[in-house]
mmCIF file of C-alpha atoms in Angstrom:
data_model
loop_
_atom_site.group_PDB
_atom_site.id
_atom_site.type_symbol
_atom_site.label_atom_id
_atom_site.label_comp_id
_atom_site.label_asym_id
_atom_site.label_seq_id
_atom_site.Cartn_x
_atom_site.Cartn_y
_atom_site.Cartn_z
ATOM 1 C CA MET G 246 76.887 112.046 116.696
ATOM 2 C CA TYR G 247 77.432 112.335 120.145
ATOM 3 C CA GLU G 248 76.748 116.267 122.381
ATOM 4 C CA GLY G 249 80.676 116.440 122.870
ATOM 5 C CA PHE G 250 81.463 116.227 119.127
ATOM 6 C CA ASN G 251 83.729 119.121 117.810
ATOM 7 C CA THR G 252 83.822 118.874 114.403
ATOM 8 C CA TRP G 253 86.199 121.739 113.462
ATOM 9 C CA VAL G 254 88.516 119.605 115.850
ATOM 10 C CA PHE G 255 87.580 116.612 113.989
ATOM 11 C CA LEU G 256 87.911 118.540 110.479
ATOM 12 C CA ALA G 257 91.462 120.030 112.086
ATOM 13 C CA GLY G 258 93.413 116.663 112.629
ATOM 14 C CA LEU G 259 93.669 115.642 109.182
ATOM 15 C CA PRO G 260 95.820 119.042 108.366
ATOM 16 C CA LEU G 261 97.761 118.341 111.349
ATOM 17 C CA GLY G 262 98.481 115.023 111.169
ATOM 18 C CA LEU G 263 99.834 115.744 107.475
ATOM 19 C CA LEU G 264 101.950 118.509 108.963
ATOM 20 C CA VAL G 265 103.499 116.251 111.641
ATOM 21 C CA ALA G 266 104.241 113.548 109.143
ATOM 22 C CA GLY G 267 105.482 115.672 106.567
ATOM 23 C CA GLY G 268 108.020 117.530 109.502
ATOM 24 C CA VAL G 269 109.512 113.750 110.478
ATOM 25 C CA LEU G 270 109.932 112.966 107.084
ATOM 26 C CA LEU G 271 111.817 116.172 105.992
ATOM 27 C CA LEU G 272 113.493 115.970 109.168
ATOM 28 C CA THR G 273 114.578 111.432 108.614
ATOM 29 C CA ARG G 274 115.757 112.277 104.966
ATOM 30 C CA ARG G 275 118.027 115.426 106.103
ATOM 31 C CA LYS G 276 119.865 112.384 108.930
ATOM 32 C CA MET G 277 119.614 109.694 106.581
ATOM 33 C CA LYS G 278 121.558 112.320 103.632
ATOM 34 C CA LYS G 279 124.088 112.983 106.379
ATOM 35 C CA GLU G 280 125.030 109.110 106.714
ATOM 36 C CA ARG G 281 124.816 108.265 102.715
ATOM 37 C CA ALA G 282 122.190 106.520 103.868
ATOM 38 C CA PHE G 283 120.716 106.697 99.922
ATOM 39 C CA ASP G 284 123.376 104.248 97.994
ATOM 40 C CA GLU G 285 122.610 101.734 95.410
ATOM 41 C CA ARG G 286 121.722 99.070 98.227
ATOM 42 C CA TYR G 287 118.945 101.313 99.858
ATOM 43 C CA ARG G 288 117.267 102.086 96.701
ATOM 44 C CA THR G 289 117.259 98.694 95.354
ATOM 45 C CA ILE G 290 115.812 97.682 98.611
ATOM 46 C CA GLN G 291 113.493 100.150 98.228
ATOM 47 C CA HIS G 292 112.605 99.332 94.828
ATOM 48 C CA ASN G 293 111.709 95.736 95.598
ATOM 49 C CA ALA G 294 109.612 96.521 98.334
ATOM 50 C CA ARG G 295 107.334 98.950 96.224
ATOM 51 C CA SER G 296 106.978 95.947 94.107
ATOM 52 C CA PHE G 297 105.989 93.667 96.432
ATOM 53 C CA SER G 298 103.670 96.205 98.332
ATOM 54 C CA TRP G 299 101.681 96.948 94.717
ATOM 55 C CA MET G 300 101.419 93.751 94.218
ATOM 56 C CA ALA G 301 99.869 92.720 98.231
ATOM 57 C CA THR G 302 97.234 95.644 96.922
ATOM 58 C CA THR G 303 96.633 94.627 93.799
ATOM 59 C CA ALA G 304 95.551 91.486 95.239
ATOM 60 C CA ALA G 305 93.315 93.085 97.851
ATOM 61 C CA ILE G 306 92.010 95.091 95.774
ATOM 62 C CA LEU G 307 91.021 92.434 93.731
ATOM 63 C CA ALA G 308 89.635 90.543 96.694
ATOM 64 C CA ALA G 309 87.676 93.289 98.221
ATOM 65 C CA TRP G 310 86.147 93.872 94.890
ATOM 66 C CA MET G 311 84.916 90.357 94.107
ATOM 67 C CA ILE G 312 83.327 90.505 98.421
ATOM 68 C CA VAL G 313 81.397 93.722 97.596
ATOM 69 C CA LEU G 314 79.920 92.793 94.645
ATOM 70 C CA ILE G 315 79.309 89.389 95.798
ATOM 71 C CA VAL G 316 77.579 90.815 99.173
ATOM 72 C CA GLN G 317 76.276 94.351 97.890
ATOM 73 C CA GLY G 318 76.203 93.888 94.478
ATOM 74 C CA PRO G 319 76.651 97.718 91.922
ATOM 75 C CA LYS G 320 76.217 99.529 94.541
ATOM 76 C CA LEU G 321 78.251 103.016 95.800
ATOM 77 C CA ALA G 322 80.811 100.519 97.524
ATOM 78 C CA PHE G 323 81.763 98.689 94.424
ATOM 79 C CA PHE G 324 82.018 102.309 92.651
ATOM 80 C CA LEU G 325 84.648 103.556 95.276
ATOM 81 C CA LEU G 326 86.462 100.196 94.510
ATOM 82 C CA THR G 327 86.462 100.207 91.047
ATOM 83 C CA GLY G 328 87.711 103.875 90.963
ATOM 84 C CA VAL G 329 90.501 102.436 93.582
ATOM 85 C CA TRP G 330 90.967 100.255 91.301
ATOM 86 C CA VAL G 331 91.626 102.556 87.916
ATOM 87 C CA VAL G 332 93.956 104.872 90.324
ATOM 88 C CA HIS G 333 96.154 101.823 90.633
ATOM 89 C CA MET G 334 96.212 100.493 87.691
ATOM 90 C CA LEU G 335 97.039 104.696 86.081
ATOM 91 C CA SER G 336 100.000 104.936 88.324
ATOM 92 C CA TYR G 337 101.080 102.009 87.384
ATOM 93 C CA MET G 338 100.322 102.675 83.509
ATOM 94 C CA ILE G 339 102.555 106.191 83.998
ATOM 95 C CA GLY G 340 105.475 104.962 86.288
ATOM 96 C CA ALA G 341 105.980 102.121 83.670
ATOM 97 C CA VAL G 342 105.432 105.317 80.757
ATOM 98 C CA SER G 343 107.989 107.261 82.804
ATOM 99 C CA SER G 344 110.838 104.910 83.635
ATOM 100 C CA ALA G 345 110.517 103.563 79.543
ATOM 101 C CA SER G 346 111.227 106.738 78.701
ATOM 102 C CA ARG G 347 114.551 107.603 80.916
ATOM 103 C CA ASN G 348 115.797 104.173 80.312
#
């Protein structure tokens, strides 16, 4: 590390960033509710966007997984990507079970 690096400022950045993002999200949602922006059309668009995003993330994780396995072999990066893959697929399973139980 270099001389001017302050660890406490670095560690405060993540919670501060999450706090700012949460505030912006809260204000944006409040404004959109007043404008009645959460109609059926909005929900359909958001649902399709999340579905496409989930498929793109699945492909990206698989590609990165193969590249890491070929380049580095079964080391830390491979196991980290495996953990991301497991969380990704478990979240899909939980979402599918939750949706199926409601419909």
